[in-house]
Coordinates of C-alpha atoms in Angstrom, one line a residue:
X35 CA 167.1 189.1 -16.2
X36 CA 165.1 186.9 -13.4
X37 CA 165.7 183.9 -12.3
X38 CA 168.9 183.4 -14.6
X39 CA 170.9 181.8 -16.7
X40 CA 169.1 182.5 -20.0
X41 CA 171.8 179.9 -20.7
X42 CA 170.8 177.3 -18.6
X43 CA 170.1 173.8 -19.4
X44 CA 167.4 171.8 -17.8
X45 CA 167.9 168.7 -15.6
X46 CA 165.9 166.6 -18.3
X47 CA 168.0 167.8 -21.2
X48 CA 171.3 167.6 -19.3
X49 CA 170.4 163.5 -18.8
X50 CA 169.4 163.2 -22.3
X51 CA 173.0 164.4 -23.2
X52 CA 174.4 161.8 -21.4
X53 CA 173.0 159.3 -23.7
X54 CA 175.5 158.4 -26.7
X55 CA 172.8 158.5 -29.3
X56 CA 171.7 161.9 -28.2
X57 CA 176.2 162.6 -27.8
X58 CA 177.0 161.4 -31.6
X59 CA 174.5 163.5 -33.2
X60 CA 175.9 166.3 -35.9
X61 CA 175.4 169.3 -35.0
X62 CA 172.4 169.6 -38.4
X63 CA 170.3 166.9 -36.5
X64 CA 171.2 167.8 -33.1
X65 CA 169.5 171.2 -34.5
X66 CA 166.5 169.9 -35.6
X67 CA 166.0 167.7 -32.4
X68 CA 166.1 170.6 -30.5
X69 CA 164.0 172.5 -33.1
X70 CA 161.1 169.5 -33.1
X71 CA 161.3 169.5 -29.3
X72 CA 160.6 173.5 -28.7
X73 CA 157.7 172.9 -31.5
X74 CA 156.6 169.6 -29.8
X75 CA 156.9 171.3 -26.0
X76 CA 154.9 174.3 -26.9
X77 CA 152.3 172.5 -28.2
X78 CA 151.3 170.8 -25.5
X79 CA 152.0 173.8 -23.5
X80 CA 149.6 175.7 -25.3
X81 CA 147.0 172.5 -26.0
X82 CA 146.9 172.4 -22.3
X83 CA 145.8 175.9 -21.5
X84 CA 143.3 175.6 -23.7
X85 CA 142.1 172.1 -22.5
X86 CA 141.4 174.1 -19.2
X87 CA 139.9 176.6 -20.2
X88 CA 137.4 175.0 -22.3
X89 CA 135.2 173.5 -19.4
X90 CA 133.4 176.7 -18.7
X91 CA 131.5 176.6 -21.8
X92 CA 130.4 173.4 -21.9
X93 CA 128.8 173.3 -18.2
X94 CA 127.2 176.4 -18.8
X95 CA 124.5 173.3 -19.9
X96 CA 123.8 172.4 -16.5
X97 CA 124.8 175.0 -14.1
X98 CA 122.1 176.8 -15.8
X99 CA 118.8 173.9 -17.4
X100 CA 115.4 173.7 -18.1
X101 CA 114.4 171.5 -15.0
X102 CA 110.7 170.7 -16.7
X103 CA 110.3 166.7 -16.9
X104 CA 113.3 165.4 -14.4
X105 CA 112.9 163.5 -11.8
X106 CA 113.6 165.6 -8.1
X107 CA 115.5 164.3 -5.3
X108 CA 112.9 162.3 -3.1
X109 CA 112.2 164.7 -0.3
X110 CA 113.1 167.8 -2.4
X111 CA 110.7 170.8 -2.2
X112 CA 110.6 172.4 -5.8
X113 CA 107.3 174.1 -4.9
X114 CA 107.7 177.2 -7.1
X115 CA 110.8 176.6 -8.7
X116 CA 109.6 173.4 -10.8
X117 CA 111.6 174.6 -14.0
X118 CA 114.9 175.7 -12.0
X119 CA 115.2 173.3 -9.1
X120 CA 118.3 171.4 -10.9
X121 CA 120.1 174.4 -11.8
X122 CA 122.9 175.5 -9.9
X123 CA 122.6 179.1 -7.6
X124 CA 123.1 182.0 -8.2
X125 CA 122.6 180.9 -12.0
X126 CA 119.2 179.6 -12.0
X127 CA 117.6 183.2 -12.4
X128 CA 115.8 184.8 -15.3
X129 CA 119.5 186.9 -15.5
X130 CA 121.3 183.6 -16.0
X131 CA 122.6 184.7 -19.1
X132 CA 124.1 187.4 -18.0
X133 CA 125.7 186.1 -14.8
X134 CA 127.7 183.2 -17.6
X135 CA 128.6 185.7 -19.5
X136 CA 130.1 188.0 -16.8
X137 CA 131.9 184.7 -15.9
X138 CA 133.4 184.1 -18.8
X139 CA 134.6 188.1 -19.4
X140 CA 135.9 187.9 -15.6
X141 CA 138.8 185.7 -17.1
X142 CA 138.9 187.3 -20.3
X143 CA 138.9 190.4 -18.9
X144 CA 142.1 189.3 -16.8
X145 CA 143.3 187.3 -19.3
X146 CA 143.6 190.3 -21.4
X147 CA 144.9 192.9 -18.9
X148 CA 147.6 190.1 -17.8
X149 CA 149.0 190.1 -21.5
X150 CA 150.7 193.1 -21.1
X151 CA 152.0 192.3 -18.0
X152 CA 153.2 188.8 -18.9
X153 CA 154.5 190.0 -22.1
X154 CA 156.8 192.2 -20.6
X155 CA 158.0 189.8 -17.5
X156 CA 158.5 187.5 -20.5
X157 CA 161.4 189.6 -21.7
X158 CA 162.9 189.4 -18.2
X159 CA 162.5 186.0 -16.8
X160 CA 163.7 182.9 -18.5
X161 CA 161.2 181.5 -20.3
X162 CA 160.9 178.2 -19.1
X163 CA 160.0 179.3 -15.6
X164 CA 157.7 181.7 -17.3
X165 CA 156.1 179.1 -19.0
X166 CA 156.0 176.0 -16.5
X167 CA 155.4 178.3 -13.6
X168 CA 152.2 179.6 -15.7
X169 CA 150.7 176.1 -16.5
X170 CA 150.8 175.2 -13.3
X171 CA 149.4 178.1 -11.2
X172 CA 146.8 178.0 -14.3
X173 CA 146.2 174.3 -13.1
X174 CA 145.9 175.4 -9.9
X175 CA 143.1 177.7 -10.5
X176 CA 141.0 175.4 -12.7
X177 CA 141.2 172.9 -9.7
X178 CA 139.6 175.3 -7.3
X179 CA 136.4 175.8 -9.7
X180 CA 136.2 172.3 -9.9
X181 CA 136.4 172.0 -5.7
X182 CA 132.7 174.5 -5.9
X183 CA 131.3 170.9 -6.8
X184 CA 131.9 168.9 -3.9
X185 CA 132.4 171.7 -1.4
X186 CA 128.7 172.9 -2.7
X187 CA 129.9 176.4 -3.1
X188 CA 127.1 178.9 -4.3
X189 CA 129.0 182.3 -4.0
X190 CA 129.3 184.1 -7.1
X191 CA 131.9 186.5 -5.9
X192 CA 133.9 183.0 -5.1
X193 CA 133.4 182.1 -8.9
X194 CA 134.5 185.5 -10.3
X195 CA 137.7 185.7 -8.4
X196 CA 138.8 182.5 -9.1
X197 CA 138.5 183.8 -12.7
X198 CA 140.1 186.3 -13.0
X199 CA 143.2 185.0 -11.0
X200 CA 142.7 182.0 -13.4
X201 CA 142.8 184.6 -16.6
X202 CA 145.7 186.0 -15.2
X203 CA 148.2 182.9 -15.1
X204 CA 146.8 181.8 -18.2
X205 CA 148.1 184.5 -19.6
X206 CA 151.7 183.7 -19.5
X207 CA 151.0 180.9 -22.2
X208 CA 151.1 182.8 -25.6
X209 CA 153.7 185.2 -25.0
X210 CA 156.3 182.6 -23.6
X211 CA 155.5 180.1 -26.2
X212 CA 155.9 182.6 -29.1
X213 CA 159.0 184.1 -27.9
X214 CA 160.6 180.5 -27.3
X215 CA 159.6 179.2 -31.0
X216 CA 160.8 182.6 -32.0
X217 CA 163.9 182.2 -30.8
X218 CA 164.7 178.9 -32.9
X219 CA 162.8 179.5 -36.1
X220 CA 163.3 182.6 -38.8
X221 CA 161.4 183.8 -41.1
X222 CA 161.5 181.5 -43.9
X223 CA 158.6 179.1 -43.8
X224 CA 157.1 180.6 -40.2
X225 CA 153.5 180.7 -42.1
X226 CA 153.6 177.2 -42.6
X227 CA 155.1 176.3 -39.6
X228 CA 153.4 178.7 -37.5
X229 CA 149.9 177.8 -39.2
X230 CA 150.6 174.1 -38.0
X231 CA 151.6 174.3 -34.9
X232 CA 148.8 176.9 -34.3
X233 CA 147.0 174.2 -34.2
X234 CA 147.3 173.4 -30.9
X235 CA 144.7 176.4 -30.1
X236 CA 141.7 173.8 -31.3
X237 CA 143.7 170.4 -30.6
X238 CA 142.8 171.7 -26.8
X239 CA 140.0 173.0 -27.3
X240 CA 138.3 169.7 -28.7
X241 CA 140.4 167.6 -26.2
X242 CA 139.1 169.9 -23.2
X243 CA 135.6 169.6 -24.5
X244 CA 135.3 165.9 -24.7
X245 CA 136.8 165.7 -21.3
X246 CA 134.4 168.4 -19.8
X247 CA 131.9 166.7 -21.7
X248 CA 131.8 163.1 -20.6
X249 CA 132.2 164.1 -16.9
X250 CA 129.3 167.2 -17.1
X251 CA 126.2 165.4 -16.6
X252 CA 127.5 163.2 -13.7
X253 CA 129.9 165.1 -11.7
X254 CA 131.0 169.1 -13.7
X255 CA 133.5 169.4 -11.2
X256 CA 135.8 166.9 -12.7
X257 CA 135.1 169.0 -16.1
X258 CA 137.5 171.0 -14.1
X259 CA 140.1 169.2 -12.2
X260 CA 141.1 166.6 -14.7
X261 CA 142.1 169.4 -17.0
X262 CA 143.6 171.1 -14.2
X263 CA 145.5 168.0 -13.2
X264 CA 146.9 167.9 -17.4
X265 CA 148.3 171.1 -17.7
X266 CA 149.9 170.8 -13.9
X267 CA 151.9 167.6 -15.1
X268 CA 152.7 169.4 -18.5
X269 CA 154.2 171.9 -16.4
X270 CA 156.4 170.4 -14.4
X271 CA 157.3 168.2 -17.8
X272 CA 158.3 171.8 -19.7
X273 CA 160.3 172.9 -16.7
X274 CA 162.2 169.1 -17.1
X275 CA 162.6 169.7 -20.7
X276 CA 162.2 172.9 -22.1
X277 CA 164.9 174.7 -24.0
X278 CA 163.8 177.9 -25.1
X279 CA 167.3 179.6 -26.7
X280 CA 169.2 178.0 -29.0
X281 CA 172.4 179.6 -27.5
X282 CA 171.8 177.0 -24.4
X283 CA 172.5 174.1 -26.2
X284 CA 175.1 175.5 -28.8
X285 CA 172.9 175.8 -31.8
X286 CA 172.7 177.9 -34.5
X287 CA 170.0 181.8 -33.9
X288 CA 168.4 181.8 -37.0
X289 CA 168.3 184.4 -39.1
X290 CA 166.4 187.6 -37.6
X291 CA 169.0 187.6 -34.6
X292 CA 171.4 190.3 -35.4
X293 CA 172.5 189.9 -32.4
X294 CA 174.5 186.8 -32.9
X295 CA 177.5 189.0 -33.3
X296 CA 177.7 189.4 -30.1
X297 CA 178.7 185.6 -29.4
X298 CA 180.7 184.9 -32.5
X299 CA 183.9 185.9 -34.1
X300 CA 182.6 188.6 -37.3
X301 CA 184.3 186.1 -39.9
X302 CA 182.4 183.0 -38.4
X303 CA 179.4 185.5 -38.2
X304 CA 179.5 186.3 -41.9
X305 CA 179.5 182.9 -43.0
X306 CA 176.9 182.6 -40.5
X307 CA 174.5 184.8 -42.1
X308 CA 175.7 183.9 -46.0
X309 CA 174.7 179.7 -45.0
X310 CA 171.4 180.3 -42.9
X311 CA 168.2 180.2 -44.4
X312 CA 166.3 179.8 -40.9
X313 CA 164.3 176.5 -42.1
X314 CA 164.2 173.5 -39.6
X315 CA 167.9 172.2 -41.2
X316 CA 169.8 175.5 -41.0
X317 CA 172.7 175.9 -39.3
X318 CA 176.6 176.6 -40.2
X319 CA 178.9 174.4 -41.8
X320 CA 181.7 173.2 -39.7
X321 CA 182.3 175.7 -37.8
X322 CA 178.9 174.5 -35.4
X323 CA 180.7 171.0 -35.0
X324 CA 183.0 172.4 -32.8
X325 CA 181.3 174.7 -30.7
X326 CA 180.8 174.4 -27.1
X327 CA 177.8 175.7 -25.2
X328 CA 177.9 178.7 -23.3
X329 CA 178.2 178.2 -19.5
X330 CA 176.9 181.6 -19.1
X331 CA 174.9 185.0 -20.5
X332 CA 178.0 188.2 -19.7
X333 CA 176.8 191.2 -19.1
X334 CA 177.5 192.7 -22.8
X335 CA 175.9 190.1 -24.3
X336 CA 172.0 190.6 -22.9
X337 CA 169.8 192.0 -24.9
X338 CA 167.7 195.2 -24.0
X339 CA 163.9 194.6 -23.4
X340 CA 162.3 197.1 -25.5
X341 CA 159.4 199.8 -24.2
X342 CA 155.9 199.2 -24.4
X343 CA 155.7 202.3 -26.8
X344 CA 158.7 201.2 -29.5
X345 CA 156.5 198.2 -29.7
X346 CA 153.6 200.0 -30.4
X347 CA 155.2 202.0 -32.7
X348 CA 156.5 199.0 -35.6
X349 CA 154.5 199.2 -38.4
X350 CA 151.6 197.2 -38.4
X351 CA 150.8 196.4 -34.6
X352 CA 148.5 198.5 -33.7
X353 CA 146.5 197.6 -37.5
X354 CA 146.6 193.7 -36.5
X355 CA 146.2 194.1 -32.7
X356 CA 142.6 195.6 -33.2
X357 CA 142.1 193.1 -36.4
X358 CA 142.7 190.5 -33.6
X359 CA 140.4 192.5 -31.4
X360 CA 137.5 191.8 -34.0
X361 CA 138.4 188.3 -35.0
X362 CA 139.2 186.9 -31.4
X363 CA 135.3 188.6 -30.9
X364 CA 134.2 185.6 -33.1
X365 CA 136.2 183.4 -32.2
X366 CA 135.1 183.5 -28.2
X367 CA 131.7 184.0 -28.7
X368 CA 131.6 180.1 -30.3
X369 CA 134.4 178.7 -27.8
X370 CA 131.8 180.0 -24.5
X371 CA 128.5 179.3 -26.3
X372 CA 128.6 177.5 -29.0
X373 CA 127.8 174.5 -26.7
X374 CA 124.9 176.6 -25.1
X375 CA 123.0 178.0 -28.5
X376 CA 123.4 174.1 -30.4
X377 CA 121.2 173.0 -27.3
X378 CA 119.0 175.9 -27.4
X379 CA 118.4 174.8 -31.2
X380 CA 118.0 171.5 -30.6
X381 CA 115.1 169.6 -28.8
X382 CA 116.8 166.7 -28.7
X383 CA 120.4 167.1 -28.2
X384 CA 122.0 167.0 -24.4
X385 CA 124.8 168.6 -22.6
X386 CA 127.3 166.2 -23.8
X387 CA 125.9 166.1 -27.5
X388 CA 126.0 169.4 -28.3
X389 CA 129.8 169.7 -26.5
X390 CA 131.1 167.0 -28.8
X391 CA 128.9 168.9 -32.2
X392 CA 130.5 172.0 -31.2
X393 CA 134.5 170.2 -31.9
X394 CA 133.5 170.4 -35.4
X395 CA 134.2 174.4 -35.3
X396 CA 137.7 173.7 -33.7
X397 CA 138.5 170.8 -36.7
X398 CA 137.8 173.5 -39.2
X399 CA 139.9 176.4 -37.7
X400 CA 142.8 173.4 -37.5
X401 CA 142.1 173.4 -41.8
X402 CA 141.3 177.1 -41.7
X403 CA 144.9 178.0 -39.9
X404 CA 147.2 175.8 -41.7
X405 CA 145.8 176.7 -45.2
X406 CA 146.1 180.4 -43.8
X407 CA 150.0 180.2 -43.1
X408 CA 150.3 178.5 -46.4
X409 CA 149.1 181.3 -48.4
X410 CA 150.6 183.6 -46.0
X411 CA 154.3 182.0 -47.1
X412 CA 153.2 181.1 -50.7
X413 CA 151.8 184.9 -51.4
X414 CA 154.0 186.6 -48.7
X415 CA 150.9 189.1 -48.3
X416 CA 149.0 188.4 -44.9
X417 CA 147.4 191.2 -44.8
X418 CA 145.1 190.1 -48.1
X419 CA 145.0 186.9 -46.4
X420 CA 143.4 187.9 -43.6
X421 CA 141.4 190.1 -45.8
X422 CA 140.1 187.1 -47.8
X423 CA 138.9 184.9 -44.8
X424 CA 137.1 188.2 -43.3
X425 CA 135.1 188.7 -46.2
X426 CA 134.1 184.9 -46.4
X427 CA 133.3 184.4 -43.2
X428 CA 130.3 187.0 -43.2
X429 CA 128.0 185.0 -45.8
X430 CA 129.2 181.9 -43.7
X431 CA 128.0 183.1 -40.6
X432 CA 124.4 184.0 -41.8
X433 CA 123.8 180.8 -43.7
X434 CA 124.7 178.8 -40.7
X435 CA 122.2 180.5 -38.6
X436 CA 119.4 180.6 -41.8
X437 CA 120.1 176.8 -42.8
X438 CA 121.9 175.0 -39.9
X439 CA 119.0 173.9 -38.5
X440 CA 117.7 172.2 -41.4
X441 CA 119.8 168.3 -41.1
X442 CA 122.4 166.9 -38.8
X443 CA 125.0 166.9 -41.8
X444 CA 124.2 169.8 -43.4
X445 CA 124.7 171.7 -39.6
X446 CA 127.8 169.7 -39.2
X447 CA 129.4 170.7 -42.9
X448 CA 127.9 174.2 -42.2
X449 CA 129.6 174.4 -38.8
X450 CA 133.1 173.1 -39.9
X451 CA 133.0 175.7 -42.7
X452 CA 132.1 178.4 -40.2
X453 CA 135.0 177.0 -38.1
X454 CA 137.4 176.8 -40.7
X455 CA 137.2 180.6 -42.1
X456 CA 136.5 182.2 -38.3
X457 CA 139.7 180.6 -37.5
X458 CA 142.5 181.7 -40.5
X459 CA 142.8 185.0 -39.6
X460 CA 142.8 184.1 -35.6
X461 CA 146.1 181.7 -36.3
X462 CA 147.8 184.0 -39.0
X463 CA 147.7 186.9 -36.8
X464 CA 148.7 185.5 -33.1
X465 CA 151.8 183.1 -34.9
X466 CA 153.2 184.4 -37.6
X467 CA 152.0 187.8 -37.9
X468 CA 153.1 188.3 -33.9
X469 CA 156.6 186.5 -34.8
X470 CA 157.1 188.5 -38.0
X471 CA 156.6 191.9 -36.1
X472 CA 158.4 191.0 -32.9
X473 CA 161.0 190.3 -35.3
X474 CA 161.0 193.7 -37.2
X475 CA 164.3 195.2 -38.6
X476 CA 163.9 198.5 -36.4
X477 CA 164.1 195.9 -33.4
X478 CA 167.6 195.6 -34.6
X479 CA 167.6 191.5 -34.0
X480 CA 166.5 192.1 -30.5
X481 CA 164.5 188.6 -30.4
X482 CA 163.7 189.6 -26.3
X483 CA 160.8 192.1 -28.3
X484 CA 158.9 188.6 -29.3
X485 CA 157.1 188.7 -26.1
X486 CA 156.2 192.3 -25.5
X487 CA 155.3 192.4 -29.6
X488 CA 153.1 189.3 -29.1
X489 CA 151.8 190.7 -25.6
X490 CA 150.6 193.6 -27.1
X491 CA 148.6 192.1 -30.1
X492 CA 147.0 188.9 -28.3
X493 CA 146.4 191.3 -25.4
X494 CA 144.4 193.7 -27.6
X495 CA 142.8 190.7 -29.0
X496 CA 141.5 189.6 -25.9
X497 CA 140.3 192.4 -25.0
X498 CA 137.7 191.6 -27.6
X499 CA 137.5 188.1 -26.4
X500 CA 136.2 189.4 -23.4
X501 CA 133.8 191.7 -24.9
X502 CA 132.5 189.2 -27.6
X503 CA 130.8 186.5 -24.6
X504 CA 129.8 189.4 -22.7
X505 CA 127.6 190.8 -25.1
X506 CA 126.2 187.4 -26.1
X507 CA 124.7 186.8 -22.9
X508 CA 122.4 189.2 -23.2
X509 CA 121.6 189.6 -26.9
X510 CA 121.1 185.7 -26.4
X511 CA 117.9 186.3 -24.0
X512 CA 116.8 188.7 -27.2
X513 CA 117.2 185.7 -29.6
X514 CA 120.0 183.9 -31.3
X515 CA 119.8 186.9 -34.2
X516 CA 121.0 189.9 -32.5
X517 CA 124.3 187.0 -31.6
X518 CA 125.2 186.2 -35.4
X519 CA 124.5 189.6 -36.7
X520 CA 126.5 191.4 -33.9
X521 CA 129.5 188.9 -35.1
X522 CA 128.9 189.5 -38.9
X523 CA 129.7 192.8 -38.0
X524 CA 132.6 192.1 -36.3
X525 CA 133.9 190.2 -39.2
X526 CA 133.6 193.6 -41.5
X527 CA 135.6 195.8 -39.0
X528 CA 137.8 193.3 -39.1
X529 CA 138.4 193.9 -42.7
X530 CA 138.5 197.3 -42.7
X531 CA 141.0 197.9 -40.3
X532 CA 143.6 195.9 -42.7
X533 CA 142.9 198.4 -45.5
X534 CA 146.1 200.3 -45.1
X535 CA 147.9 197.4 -44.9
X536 CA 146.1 195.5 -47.7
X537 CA 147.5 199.0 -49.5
X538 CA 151.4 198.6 -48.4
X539 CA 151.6 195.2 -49.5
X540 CA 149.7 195.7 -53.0
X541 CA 152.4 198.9 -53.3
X542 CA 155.6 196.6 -52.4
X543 CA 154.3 193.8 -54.8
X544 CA 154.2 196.1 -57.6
X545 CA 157.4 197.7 -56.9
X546 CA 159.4 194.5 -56.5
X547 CA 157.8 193.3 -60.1
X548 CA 158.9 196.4 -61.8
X549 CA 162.2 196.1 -60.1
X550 CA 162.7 192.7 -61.5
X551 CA 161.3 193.5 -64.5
X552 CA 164.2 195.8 -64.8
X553 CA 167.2 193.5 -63.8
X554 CA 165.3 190.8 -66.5
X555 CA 166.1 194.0 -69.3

């Protein structure tokens, strides 16, 4: 593996050690701290790729205006372009539309073609330089879109390449955070869990927004470089502090990690697997209080990466990567316009008022995502989960374009509801789902399969979250119909492709009840 040890412990975590609260905890708390922390680390990790990513939507409102009634410049000659003259070049054309949306798919676009790639470096280089290395060449990026501002830069080949080397580095986030929470939690509770700390998807998105927002009308550029300057301090604060394997720190693999074995005596590791139940508390009995961290990863005990075809061959991937396709469609198509269509149906509302409406989608999909883990553990079927926020999410769609122009909270309740169903299915697939798969028994423990697993889905996935704001630039200049329609659709393929799966899980619940009801005779 790059950049080794797997093993290593950061500078940050080695002082914290030093500490004698942090020295005379018991091995069960010292668990959990470490468990909290990987949670807690990852979610700003991935809060903070998503603050800086959110700022291209939400100056879309002035890089591209109706310039009727302002006030020029004096001096300024807007002789023939009276209703353009405040826009900003090259998207102040009748195609601006379609120029915004080829800016947002030029990230996407990389964004999604990086997945694969990152997912598989993921496997091979230690996650925390994945990770903090990612965040801040992500930073980076965002900065330079920002710097068009001040260094009045008009180029829209300068724009798109910025964006798609912006898309790439921004797509080390998901991979390494999955694989690192992963490697700490099993499969007991991940729904929950996973559905909560999903989360952080719209916690940036809202943060990112009312940043970008309050600086868009005065100066966009800082919509850019304050974001850019958040998730370059959160990276160097993940590279400090991040632990992402257990092993590291002397803590208990939870329960999917056959591989354990490997680093334990087989006695220890049977009473191992008989104790764990891979909850936030689980660990061994005493055995774990007497354990010493490993200085180093041998050579037997790595694990092997695993192909880009075994992956695509576990049950289930290829079903929920193009589910995610379909539902990461939706779910784009709001975070790049959303901002841009509640202005166009407003006459009164501004750039910064319809950025701050549209945080009302991302509170619902933080409901939407935790209530979707929930049922996920509660039912243990995600498939019919999924299923169940498709289906509802079509009537929502269609009376929040019929009705949600008709009062301020009535657009607002309509908007959170849209948010809230648009979003389970986009946080059940990406977390749990991902972690479920990458975790499959034909992996045999290998938890290294996390990334290339999660890689593959979210990759596929945003593929469609490419396509979805590239379509609605276009069908936009048609009218806001041919948008909502085109995602209503999206929403029923969606659907359908979880049929067989929907199937599977109906089969194994009506097996394991007539196998119980059998032990009960």
């Amino acid at each position: 593996m790059l950049l080794e040890k797997v093993y290593d412990v950061p500078i940050g975590i080695r002082l914290l050690e030093k500490v004698s609260f942090f020295k005379n905890l018991s091995s069960v708390w010292k668990n959990r701290w470490h468990q909290f922390n990987i949670l807690f680390l990852t979610f700003l990790s991935y809060a903070s790729y998503h603050i800086s990513r959110k700022p291209t939507s939400v100056i879309k409102n002035v890089l591209n205006q109706n310039c009727t009634g302002l006030e020029p410049l004096p001096g300024l000659n807007i002789s023939g372009i009276e209703n353009t003259w405040c826009s900003w070049h090259p998207f102040d054309g009748q195609n601006a539309g379609t120029l915004l949306g080829a800016l947002d798919s030029a990230s996407l676009f990389s964004y999604a073609f990086g997945m694969y790639i990152m997912g598989l470096l993921g496997e091979r280089i230690n996650i925390r330089y994945f990770l903090s290395f990612g965040m801040m060449l992500s930073g980076f990026f965002a900065c330079l879109l920002g710097l068009a501002y001040w260094a009045d830069i008009h180029s829209l080949t300068y724009f798109l390449i910025v964006q798609i080397l912006a898309g790439l580095f921004q797509s080390t986030g998901w991979p390494g955070c999955v694989a690192a929470v992963g490697n700490w939690f099993g499969k007991n509770k991940r729904g929950l869990i996973m559905g909560i700390w999903r989360s952080h998807h719209s916690i940036g998105n809202i943060i990112g927004t009312l940043i970008a927002g309050s600086f868009v009308e005065e100066a966009w550029g800082l919509s850019f470089v304050v974001p850019a300057a958040i998730i370059f301090g959160l990276g160097l604060f993940l590279f400090l502090f991040l632990v992402p394997d257990p092993r590291a720190v002397g803590c208990d693999v939870p329960e999917h990690a056959a591989c354990i074995s490997q680093t334990f005596p087989p006695t220890e590791n049977a009473e191992f697997e008989m104790q764990i139940n891979g909850t936030m508390g689980s660990t061994t009995s005493e055995m774990s209080e007497h354990r010493e961290p490993p200085s180093e990863l041998k050579a037997d005990d790595k694990e092997k990466a695993i192909s880009f075809w075994r992956a695509v061959r576990i049950p289930g991937v290829v079903e929920y990567s193009f589910s995610l396709f379909f539902t990461k469609c939706i779910n784009y198509t709001f975070l790049y316009w959303l901002p841009r269509y509640l202005k166009d149906s407003s006459e009164t509302l501004g750039s910064q008022q319809a950025a701050d409406l549209s945080t009302l989608f991302d509170i619902g999909g933080i409901f939407g995502g935790v209530l979707a883990g929930l049922l996920s553990d509660l039912t243990g079927m995600s498939a019919f989960t999924c299923s169940g926020y498709f289906i509802l999410t079509i009537p929502a769609l269609f009376i929040y374009r019929e009705f949600g122009s008709v009062g301020g909270a009535f657009n607002m309740t309509l908007l959170f509801l849209v948010g809230f169903l648009a979003n389970g299915p986009y946080a059940l697939i990406t977390t749990a789902v991902s972690a479920d798969l990458g975790t499959h028994p034909e992996l045999k423990g290998s938890t290294r399969a996390l990334a290339t697993v999660t890689a593959i889905i979210d990759g596929t996935g945003s593929i469609g979250a490419a396509i979805g704001p590239l379509v609605a630039g276009p069908l936009s200049n048609l009218g806001w119909d041919y948008v909502f329609y085109a995602l209503m659709m999206a929403s029923a393929m969606g659907l359908l492709l979880l049929t067989r799966l929907m199937v599977n899980e109906t089969k194994d619940r009506c097996g394991n009840t007539n196998n119980l009801h059998r032990v009960t005779q």
